[in-house]
Coordinates of C-alpha atoms and ligand atoms in Angstrom, one line a residue:
M1 CA 200.8 70.2 159.6
D2 CA 201.1 67.1 157.4
A3 CA 204.0 67.8 155.1
T4 CA 206.7 65.3 154.7
W5 CA 209.3 64.2 152.2
S6 CA 211.7 61.7 151.1
S7 CA 215.0 60.9 152.9
E8 CA 216.6 60.3 149.5
E9 CA 217.8 63.4 147.6
S10 CA 216.9 61.7 144.3
A11 CA 213.3 61.7 145.1
G12 CA 213.5 65.5 144.9
H13 CA 210.8 68.1 145.1
N14 CA 207.8 65.8 144.4
S15 CA 208.5 63.9 147.6
L16 CA 208.4 67.1 149.6
G17 CA 204.7 66.6 150.0
L18 CA 205.5 63.2 151.6
R19 CA 204.1 60.0 150.4
V20 CA 205.0 56.9 152.2
F21 CA 204.3 53.6 150.5
L22 CA 204.3 50.4 152.5
Y23 CA 205.0 47.4 150.4
G24 CA 205.9 43.7 150.9
P25 CA 204.5 40.2 150.8
P26 CA 201.1 39.2 152.1
G27 CA 201.2 39.1 155.9
S28 CA 204.0 41.6 156.3
G29 CA 201.7 44.0 158.1
K30 CA 201.4 46.8 155.6
T31 CA 197.8 47.8 156.5
E32 CA 198.1 47.6 160.3
L33 CA 201.5 49.3 160.3
G34 CA 200.4 51.9 157.7
F35 CA 197.4 52.9 159.7
R36 CA 199.5 53.5 162.9
L37 CA 202.4 55.1 161.0
A38 CA 200.0 57.6 159.4
Q39 CA 198.6 58.5 162.9
S40 CA 202.1 58.9 164.2
L41 CA 203.1 61.2 161.3
N42 CA 199.9 63.1 161.4
L43 CA 199.1 62.1 157.8
P44 CA 196.0 60.6 156.2
F45 CA 196.1 56.8 155.5
T46 CA 194.9 54.9 152.4
D47 CA 194.7 51.1 152.2
L48 CA 194.8 50.5 148.5
D49 CA 193.0 47.2 148.6
S50 CA 190.1 48.7 150.6
E51 CA 190.0 51.6 148.1
I52 CA 189.7 49.1 145.2
E53 CA 187.0 47.2 147.0
A54 CA 185.1 50.4 147.8
Q55 CA 185.3 51.6 144.2
A56 CA 184.3 48.2 142.8
G57 CA 181.6 47.5 145.4
L58 CA 183.0 44.0 145.6
T59 CA 185.4 42.2 147.9
T60 CA 188.9 41.4 146.5
P61 CA 188.2 37.6 146.2
K62 CA 185.0 38.5 144.2
I63 CA 186.9 40.8 141.9
F64 CA 189.5 38.0 141.3
A65 CA 186.7 35.6 140.7
S66 CA 184.8 37.8 138.2
E67 CA 187.6 39.7 136.5
D68 CA 190.7 37.5 137.0
E69 CA 193.9 38.9 138.3
S70 CA 194.3 41.1 135.2
G71 CA 191.1 42.9 136.1
F72 CA 192.2 43.4 139.6
R73 CA 195.6 44.8 138.5
A74 CA 193.9 47.3 136.2
R75 CA 191.8 48.5 139.1
E76 CA 194.9 48.6 141.3
S77 CA 196.8 50.9 138.8
A78 CA 193.8 53.2 138.6
A79 CA 193.5 53.5 142.4
L80 CA 197.2 54.1 142.7
K81 CA 197.0 57.0 140.3
Q82 CA 194.4 58.6 142.4
A83 CA 196.4 58.1 145.6
L84 CA 199.4 59.7 143.9
A85 CA 197.3 62.7 142.9
G86 CA 195.8 63.4 146.3
R87 CA 197.2 64.9 149.5
P88 CA 200.4 63.6 151.0
R89 CA 199.6 60.4 152.8
V90 CA 200.7 56.9 153.9
V91 CA 199.6 54.2 151.5
A92 CA 199.5 50.5 152.2
L93 CA 199.9 48.8 148.8
G94 CA 198.8 45.3 147.8
G95 CA 201.5 42.7 147.8
G96 CA 201.9 42.7 144.0
A97 CA 201.1 46.4 143.3
L98 CA 204.6 47.3 142.2
L99 CA 205.3 44.3 139.9
D100 CA 204.1 46.6 137.1
P101 CA 207.1 48.7 136.2
T102 CA 205.0 51.8 135.5
N103 CA 203.4 51.6 138.9
R104 CA 206.8 51.2 140.5
A105 CA 208.3 54.2 138.6
Q106 CA 205.4 56.5 139.5
V107 CA 205.5 55.5 143.2
E108 CA 209.3 55.8 143.5
A109 CA 209.2 59.2 141.9
A110 CA 206.5 60.4 144.3
G111 CA 207.9 59.3 147.6
N112 CA 209.5 56.6 149.7
V113 CA 208.8 52.9 149.4
L114 CA 209.4 51.0 152.7
C115 CA 209.4 47.3 152.0
L116 CA 208.3 45.2 155.0
T117 CA 209.8 41.8 155.4
A118 CA 209.3 38.8 157.8
T119 CA 210.2 35.1 157.8
Q120 CA 207.9 32.8 156.0
K121 CA 206.7 31.3 159.3
T122 CA 205.7 34.7 160.6
L123 CA 203.9 35.6 157.4
L124 CA 202.0 32.4 157.5
D125 CA 201.1 32.8 161.2
R126 CA 199.8 36.3 160.5
L127 CA 197.9 35.3 157.4
R128 CA 196.2 32.5 159.3
A129 CA 194.9 35.1 161.7
T130 CA 193.3 37.2 159.0
D131 CA 190.7 37.0 156.3
E132 CA 190.9 35.3 152.9
R133 CA 193.7 36.4 150.6
P134 CA 192.9 36.2 146.9
L135 CA 196.2 34.7 145.8
L136 CA 196.7 32.6 148.9
A137 CA 194.3 30.2 150.5
P138 CA 194.7 30.6 154.3
N139 CA 196.9 28.0 155.9
D140 CA 198.4 27.2 152.5
A141 CA 202.1 27.2 153.2
S142 CA 203.1 25.8 149.8
R143 CA 201.3 28.6 147.9
L144 CA 203.0 31.2 150.1
Q145 CA 206.3 29.5 149.5
S146 CA 205.9 29.6 145.7
L147 CA 204.7 33.3 145.8
L148 CA 207.8 34.3 147.8
A149 CA 210.0 32.3 145.4
Q150 CA 208.6 34.3 142.5
R151 CA 208.7 37.6 144.2
S152 CA 211.6 37.6 146.7
D153 CA 214.1 39.3 144.3
H154 CA 211.4 41.9 143.5
Y155 CA 210.9 42.7 147.2
R156 CA 214.6 42.7 147.9
S157 CA 215.1 45.3 145.1
F158 CA 213.6 48.1 147.2
P159 CA 216.4 50.0 149.0
M160 CA 214.5 50.7 152.2
Q161 CA 213.7 47.4 154.0
L162 CA 212.2 46.9 157.5
D163 CA 212.4 43.4 159.0
T164 CA 209.3 43.3 161.2
D165 CA 209.8 39.7 162.4
S166 CA 210.9 40.3 165.9
L167 CA 209.2 43.7 166.4
T168 CA 206.0 44.6 168.1
L169 CA 203.7 46.8 166.1
E170 CA 204.7 49.8 168.2
E171 CA 208.4 49.1 167.6
A172 CA 207.8 48.6 163.9
V173 CA 206.0 51.9 163.6
W174 CA 208.9 53.6 165.4
Q175 CA 211.5 51.9 163.3
A176 CA 209.6 52.9 160.1
Q177 CA 209.9 56.5 161.2
V178 CA 213.6 56.2 161.9
H179 CA 214.2 54.6 158.4
L180 CA 212.1 57.3 156.7
G181 CA 213.7 60.1 158.6
A182 CA 210.2 61.4 159.3
F183 CA 208.7 62.1 162.7
H184 CA 206.0 64.2 164.1
V185 CA 206.8 65.5 167.6
W186 CA 203.5 65.2 169.5
S187 CA 204.1 67.8 172.2
M188 CA 203.3 71.4 172.9
G189 CA 200.0 72.0 171.0
D190 CA 199.6 70.3 167.6
G191 CA 203.3 69.3 167.7
Y192 CA 205.5 69.7 164.7
S193 CA 207.1 67.7 161.8
V194 CA 210.7 66.7 161.7
R195 CA 212.3 65.6 158.4
V196 CA 215.8 64.4 157.7
S197 CA 216.5 64.6 154.0
A198 CA 219.7 65.1 152.1
G199 CA 219.3 68.0 149.7
S200 CA 216.2 69.3 151.3
L201 CA 217.5 72.8 151.8
R202 CA 216.8 73.4 148.1
H203 CA 213.2 72.6 148.6
V204 CA 212.6 74.6 151.8
G205 CA 210.1 76.9 150.1
H206 CA 207.8 74.0 149.1
A207 CA 208.2 72.7 152.6
L208 CA 207.0 75.9 154.1
Q209 CA 204.1 76.0 151.7
A210 CA 203.1 72.5 152.6
C211 CA 203.1 73.5 156.3
G212 CA 201.0 76.6 155.6
L213 CA 203.7 79.0 156.7
N214 CA 203.6 82.6 155.5
G215 CA 206.2 85.1 154.3
P216 CA 207.9 87.5 154.3
V217 CA 210.6 85.2 155.7
G218 CA 213.3 86.4 158.1
L219 CA 216.3 84.1 157.5
V220 CA 218.6 84.2 160.5
T221 CA 222.1 82.7 160.0
D222 CA 225.6 83.3 161.1
E223 CA 228.7 84.7 159.3
I224 CA 230.1 81.2 158.6
V225 CA 226.9 79.2 157.6
G226 CA 225.4 82.1 155.7
P227 CA 228.0 82.3 152.9
L228 CA 227.7 78.5 152.5
Y229 CA 224.0 77.9 152.4
A230 CA 221.9 81.1 152.6
E231 CA 221.7 81.4 148.8
R232 CA 220.5 77.8 148.5
V233 CA 217.8 78.5 151.0
T234 CA 216.8 81.9 149.5
K235 CA 216.6 80.3 146.0
G236 CA 214.4 77.6 147.4
L237 CA 212.2 80.2 149.0
E238 CA 212.0 82.2 145.8
E239 CA 210.8 79.2 143.9
A240 CA 207.8 79.1 146.2
D241 CA 207.4 82.9 145.9
Y242 CA 208.5 83.8 149.4
E243 CA 210.1 87.2 150.0
T244 CA 213.2 86.8 152.2
G245 CA 215.4 89.1 154.2
V246 CA 218.6 87.7 155.6
V247 CA 219.9 88.6 159.1
V248 CA 223.5 87.6 159.6
I249 CA 224.9 87.4 163.1
P250 CA 228.4 86.7 164.4
A251 CA 229.2 83.0 164.9
G252 CA 229.9 81.3 168.2
E253 CA 228.8 80.8 171.7
A254 CA 230.4 84.1 172.8
H255 CA 227.7 85.9 170.8
K256 CA 224.7 84.0 172.2
N257 CA 223.7 87.1 174.2
L258 CA 221.3 89.9 174.4
D259 CA 223.3 92.2 172.0
T260 CA 222.9 89.6 169.3
L261 CA 219.2 89.2 170.1
Q262 CA 218.8 93.0 169.7
R263 CA 220.5 92.7 166.3
I264 CA 218.1 89.9 165.2
W265 CA 215.0 91.7 166.3
S266 CA 216.1 94.8 164.4
G267 CA 217.0 92.6 161.4
L268 CA 213.6 91.0 161.4
L269 CA 211.9 94.4 161.4
A270 CA 214.1 95.5 158.5
A271 CA 213.3 92.2 156.6
G272 CA 209.6 93.1 156.9
V273 CA 208.7 90.1 159.1
E274 CA 205.1 90.6 160.4
R275 CA 203.0 88.9 163.0
R276 CA 202.0 86.1 160.7
S277 CA 205.2 85.6 158.8
T278 CA 208.0 83.2 159.5
V279 CA 211.5 83.2 161.0
L280 CA 214.0 80.6 159.7
A281 CA 217.0 79.6 161.7
L282 CA 219.8 78.3 159.4
G283 CA 222.9 77.2 161.4
G284 CA 224.1 75.5 164.5
G285 CA 222.6 75.5 168.0
V286 CA 223.7 79.1 168.7
V287 CA 221.6 80.4 165.7
S288 CA 218.6 78.2 166.5
D289 CA 218.6 79.1 170.2
L290 CA 218.8 82.8 169.4
A291 CA 216.5 82.9 166.4
G292 CA 213.9 80.7 168.2
F293 CA 214.0 83.1 171.2
A294 CA 213.8 86.1 168.9
A295 CA 210.8 84.5 167.2
A296 CA 209.1 83.7 170.5
T297 CA 209.3 87.4 171.5
F298 CA 209.1 89.3 168.2
M299 CA 205.6 90.8 168.0
R300 CA 204.6 88.5 170.9
G301 CA 205.6 85.4 168.9
V302 CA 205.9 84.5 165.2
P303 CA 206.2 81.0 163.7
W304 CA 209.7 79.7 163.1
V305 CA 211.4 76.8 161.4
V306 CA 214.8 75.2 162.2
L307 CA 217.2 74.3 159.4
P308 CA 220.0 72.8 161.6
T309 CA 223.4 72.6 159.9
S310 CA 225.7 71.3 162.7
L311 CA 225.5 67.7 164.0
L312 CA 224.7 69.0 167.4
A313 CA 221.9 71.2 166.2
M314 CA 220.4 68.3 164.2
V315 CA 220.4 65.7 166.9
D316 CA 219.8 68.0 169.9
S317 CA 219.1 71.8 169.9
S318 CA 216.6 71.8 167.0
L319 CA 214.3 69.4 168.9
G320 CA 212.3 70.2 171.9
G321 CA 211.4 73.9 171.6
K322 CA 214.0 75.3 174.1
T323 CA 215.2 78.6 173.0
G324 CA 217.4 81.2 174.7
A325 CA 220.5 83.2 175.3
D326 CA 223.4 83.3 177.8
L327 CA 224.0 85.9 180.4
A328 CA 227.5 86.8 181.7
E329 CA 226.5 84.9 184.9
G330 CA 225.8 81.6 183.1
K331 CA 224.6 79.7 180.0
N332 CA 220.9 79.7 178.9
L333 CA 219.7 81.8 181.8
I334 CA 217.3 83.6 179.5
G335 CA 214.9 81.5 177.5
A336 CA 211.5 80.2 176.6
F337 CA 209.9 77.0 175.5
Y338 CA 208.7 77.9 172.0
P339 CA 208.3 74.9 169.6
P340 CA 209.1 75.4 165.9
G341 CA 206.6 74.8 163.1
L342 CA 209.0 72.5 161.4
V343 CA 212.5 71.0 161.7
L344 CA 214.1 70.3 158.3
A345 CA 217.6 68.7 158.7
D346 CA 219.7 68.3 155.6
P347 CA 222.6 66.0 156.5
S348 CA 224.5 66.9 153.3
T349 CA 225.4 70.2 155.1
L350 CA 227.6 68.2 157.5
A351 CA 230.1 67.9 154.7
S352 CA 231.3 71.4 155.4
L353 CA 231.2 71.2 159.1
P354 CA 234.7 71.4 160.6
E355 CA 235.9 68.1 162.0
V356 CA 236.2 69.6 165.5
E357 CA 232.5 70.6 165.4
L358 CA 231.5 67.2 164.1
R359 CA 233.3 65.6 167.1
S360 CA 231.5 68.0 169.3
G361 CA 228.1 66.9 167.9
L362 CA 229.2 63.3 168.4
A363 CA 229.3 63.9 172.1
E364 CA 225.6 64.5 172.0
V365 CA 225.1 61.4 169.9
V366 CA 226.9 59.4 172.6
K367 CA 224.8 61.1 175.2
H368 CA 221.6 60.0 173.5
A369 CA 223.0 56.5 173.2
V370 CA 223.8 56.4 176.9
I371 CA 220.4 57.8 177.8
G372 CA 218.2 55.5 175.6
D373 CA 219.7 53.5 172.8
P374 CA 222.2 50.7 173.6
A375 CA 222.3 49.8 169.8
L376 CA 223.4 53.4 169.0
F377 CA 226.0 53.1 171.8
Q378 CA 227.3 49.9 170.1
L379 CA 227.6 51.8 166.8
C380 CA 229.6 54.4 168.6
V381 CA 231.9 51.7 170.1
G382 CA 233.0 51.2 166.4
G383 CA 234.7 54.6 166.5
W384 CA 235.1 57.4 164.0
E385 CA 234.8 55.4 160.8
A386 CA 231.7 53.5 162.0
V387 CA 229.8 56.7 162.9
N388 CA 230.7 58.5 159.7
R389 CA 229.7 55.6 157.4
D390 CA 226.2 56.8 157.1
R391 CA 225.7 60.2 158.8
A392 CA 222.1 60.6 157.7
A393 CA 221.3 57.3 159.5
L394 CA 223.2 58.4 162.6
V395 CA 221.3 61.7 162.7
R396 CA 218.0 59.8 162.3
Q397 CA 218.8 57.4 165.1
A398 CA 220.1 60.0 167.5
M399 CA 217.2 62.3 166.9
A400 CA 214.8 59.5 167.6
V401 CA 216.1 59.2 171.2
K402 CA 215.4 62.8 171.9
I403 CA 212.0 62.9 170.2
R404 CA 210.8 60.0 172.3
I405 CA 211.9 61.8 175.5
I406 CA 210.5 65.2 174.7
E407 CA 207.2 63.6 173.6
A408 CA 206.9 62.0 177.0
D409 CA 207.8 65.1 178.9
P410 CA 207.7 68.3 176.8
F411 CA 208.3 70.8 179.7
E412 CA 211.0 69.0 181.6
E413 CA 208.9 68.0 184.5
G414 CA 210.3 64.5 184.8
Q415 CA 212.1 62.2 182.4
R416 CA 213.2 64.9 180.0
A417 CA 215.8 65.9 182.6
A418 CA 217.7 62.8 181.4
L419 CA 218.8 65.0 178.5
N420 CA 220.8 67.0 181.0
L421 CA 223.2 64.1 181.3
G422 CA 226.7 65.5 181.2
H423 CA 225.3 69.1 181.1
T424 CA 225.4 70.1 184.8
I425 CA 229.1 69.7 185.0
G426 CA 229.5 70.4 181.2
H427 CA 227.9 73.8 181.3
A428 CA 230.0 74.8 184.4
L429 CA 233.1 73.7 182.5
E430 CA 232.3 75.8 179.5
Q431 CA 231.7 78.8 181.6
A432 CA 234.7 78.4 183.8
S433 CA 236.9 78.0 180.7
G434 CA 235.5 81.3 179.3
Y435 CA 233.9 79.2 176.5
R436 CA 237.4 78.1 175.3
I437 CA 236.1 74.5 175.6
R438 CA 233.5 73.7 173.0
H439 CA 230.0 72.7 174.1
G440 CA 230.3 69.1 172.9
E441 CA 233.7 68.6 174.5
A442 CA 232.4 70.0 177.8
I443 CA 229.5 67.6 177.6
A444 CA 231.9 64.6 176.9
I445 CA 233.9 65.5 180.0
G446 CA 230.8 66.2 182.0
M447 CA 229.3 62.8 181.1
V448 CA 232.3 60.9 182.3
S449 CA 232.6 63.1 185.5
E450 CA 228.9 62.5 186.2
A451 CA 229.2 58.8 185.5
R452 CA 232.0 58.7 188.1
L453 CA 229.8 60.7 190.5
A454 CA 227.1 58.0 189.9
E455 CA 229.6 55.3 190.6
R456 CA 230.7 57.0 193.8
L457 CA 227.1 57.3 194.9
G458 CA 226.6 53.6 194.3
L459 CA 224.1 54.3 191.5
A460 CA 226.0 53.2 188.4
D461 CA 227.5 49.9 187.3
P462 CA 231.2 49.9 188.1
L463 CA 233.3 50.7 185.0
L464 CA 230.4 52.6 183.4
A465 CA 232.4 55.8 183.3
E466 CA 235.4 53.9 181.8
S467 CA 233.3 52.4 179.0
I468 CA 231.8 55.9 178.1
A469 CA 235.3 57.4 178.2
Q470 CA 236.6 54.7 175.8
V471 CA 233.8 55.4 173.3
L472 CA 234.5 59.1 173.6
H473 CA 238.3 58.6 173.0
G474 CA 237.4 56.5 169.9
L475 CA 235.6 59.5 168.5
G476 CA 238.4 61.9 169.3
L477 CA 236.6 63.5 172.3
P478 CA 238.1 64.3 175.7
S479 CA 237.0 62.7 178.9
E480 CA 239.1 64.4 181.5
L481 CA 239.0 68.0 183.0
P482 CA 241.9 70.1 181.6
P483 CA 244.5 70.3 184.3
D484 CA 244.8 74.1 184.0
L485 CA 241.2 74.7 184.9
D486 CA 240.3 76.0 188.3
R487 CA 238.2 73.3 190.0
D488 CA 236.7 75.8 192.4
A489 CA 235.5 77.9 189.5
I490 CA 233.8 74.9 188.0
V491 CA 232.1 73.9 191.3
G492 CA 231.1 77.6 191.8
A493 CA 229.5 77.6 188.3
I494 CA 227.6 74.4 189.1
R495 CA 226.1 76.1 192.1
V496 CA 224.6 78.8 189.9
D497 CA 223.1 76.2 187.6
K498 CA 219.3 76.4 187.0
K499 CA 219.0 72.9 188.4
R500 CA 220.1 74.0 191.9
H501 CA 217.7 73.7 194.8
G502 CA 219.0 75.3 198.0
R503 CA 222.2 73.4 199.1
Q504 CA 221.7 70.7 196.5
V505 CA 222.1 70.4 192.8
G506 CA 219.8 68.1 190.8
F507 CA 221.7 65.8 188.5
A508 CA 220.7 63.3 185.8
L509 CA 223.0 60.4 186.4
P510 CA 223.6 57.2 184.3
R511 CA 223.0 53.8 185.9
R512 CA 223.9 51.8 182.9
I513 CA 223.8 52.2 179.1
G514 CA 220.2 53.0 178.2
D515 CA 219.2 54.0 181.7
V516 CA 219.5 57.3 183.4
Q517 CA 218.1 58.4 186.8
V518 CA 216.8 61.9 186.9
G519 CA 216.5 64.3 189.9
V520 CA 219.4 62.9 191.9
A521 CA 220.0 65.5 194.6
V522 CA 223.7 65.9 195.2
D523 CA 224.9 67.9 198.2
N524 CA 227.4 70.7 197.6
A525 CA 229.8 68.7 199.8
D526 CA 229.7 65.7 197.4
L527 CA 230.5 67.8 194.3
A528 CA 234.2 67.3 194.4
I529 CA 235.3 66.9 190.8
Ligands
NAD1 P1 227.3 76.7 166.9 O1 226.0 77.1 166.5 O2 228.2 77.7 167.5 O3 228.0 76.0 165.6 C1 229.4 75.6 165.7 C2 230.2 76.2 164.6 O4 230.0 75.5 163.4 C3 229.9 77.7 164.3 O5 231.0 78.4 164.0 C4 229.0 77.6 163.1 O6 229.1 78.8 162.3 C5 229.6 76.4 162.4 N1 228.8 75.7 161.5 C6 227.5 75.2 161.7 N2 227.1 74.5 160.7 C7 228.0 74.4 159.8 C8 228.2 73.8 158.5 N3 227.3 73.0 158.0 N4 229.3 74.0 157.8 C9 230.3 74.8 158.4 N5 230.2 75.4 159.6 C10 229.1 75.2 160.3 O7 227.3 75.5 167.9 P2 226.5 74.1 168.0 O8 227.6 73.2 168.4 O9 225.8 73.9 166.7 O10 225.4 74.4 169.1 C11 225.8 74.7 170.4 C12 224.8 75.5 171.1 O11 223.5 74.8 171.1 C13 225.0 75.9 172.5 O12 224.8 77.2 172.7 C14 224.1 75.1 173.3 O13 223.7 75.7 174.5 C15 222.9 74.9 172.4 N6 222.1 73.8 172.7 C16 220.7 74.0 172.8 C17 219.9 73.0 173.0 C18 218.4 73.2 173.1 O14 217.6 72.3 173.4 N7 217.9 74.4 172.7 C19 220.4 71.7 173.2 C20 221.7 71.5 173.1 C21 222.6 72.6 172.8

């Protein structure tokens, strides 16, 4: 599965087949980073300069010597045309390839240009460690300086920039994926692609095609999201000649049960879904948990794709392949690991998400920040305005934390349990309140309660719970248990939790921002909350 597409709506349908172009001055690391990025995204890689050399049968300095720069540029434009016509890929461009306005227009229409930057000193150090450069004698600081002086406005004019100066190669590859909103989750078999792209719902049919997914498609959505976005999706599917049947289920956690699953299974049959066709889950976490479980079990398993429309679903439930339903006895007691074929998040759908749901999703964003991203936590410290300034970027950053964790531990045998932060108490709270408390709100309260538990056990930095609570308040989220809730009912629900072993419950507890300890056994007696 190698499809990918632009994170910019303007790049439109052409970019659905993802092309990433790495650009920047000599020494910015385009080739090395491009090669590794392509591996990470499960895409082929082209180094344009090597392609030109292979086609000419000459090294770049020899082409410059025999044909001048103009001859080289003509060869470069021709090689670029070929790269644009071929399969989706990552392309490392030469440092002057987009000076030609026609080249630039073609490349920007076809995909995303990520411009790599670094200080002059870093560029020079890197160049000194490599072979000859045609426009730049090695060790020649003054020539690099004049080249940068000529081209710096040009390089700065590309909207997507990545400063590689203080990053290791691995960090730069990861940051490139976060900037692009393009990931490949390497877990559970061949893994699956994740794309964050405003406006992408309209292009879902082409996305399915690019992933080799078949119809007829069973589109599962709920009664709130369906009227807003199902038509957009079905039109996108029609454009790519997919037949679609829509299955609408009631909205909300109260319906995440076996009755609704029965309804989905019957709806998929009526939609003509077969063993090799595809289920689409369009909606929040309730829809994706149910539709994913339905797909896992329908005809012994059919492929499925997640189109998450709530913030929580984008940053959390769409990733990791956990699917399931609740029983009256507790949340998510029925379920299966069943990874999707593709996750396609369109952040423009967040515009219609009620504020209360947005806040609920922000609880999971804060959770991810506490687990593994102090920079994301700092962003959250800025409050409501700061996190809403660029929601697509927030989604990409928060998704990245979860993707790293599930890649390391797909079946929750170790570190993945960190994602349960706030959930052991949170789930119990949801249940004890009869689901009156929203999932995200319950997780917010659970996170602070669990941080306090960690402080009591001597695991956490003092004041950790307070700093998390303050961030949650800044986002309009609760941090304290509602006074009217029966504490014994909550503790009782924790004891039914799947993470219980005998007289102890296994918690993931925070030690500091960016560091969570998993598998902390807490005796029933210490569970006072
Ligand atoms: P949800 O699916 O109930 O969505 C919340 C509400 O928002 C619903 O009424 C829905 O119709 C509405 N909505 C969704 N997108 C909208 C949009 N763009 N515009 C307008 N309304 C929209 O709940 P949720 O918060 O998305 O997800 C919570 C569920 O996810 C829980 O059941 C939880 O257990 C599950 N979850 C699963 C995982 C996992 O790994 N599988 C992880 C975290 C949470």
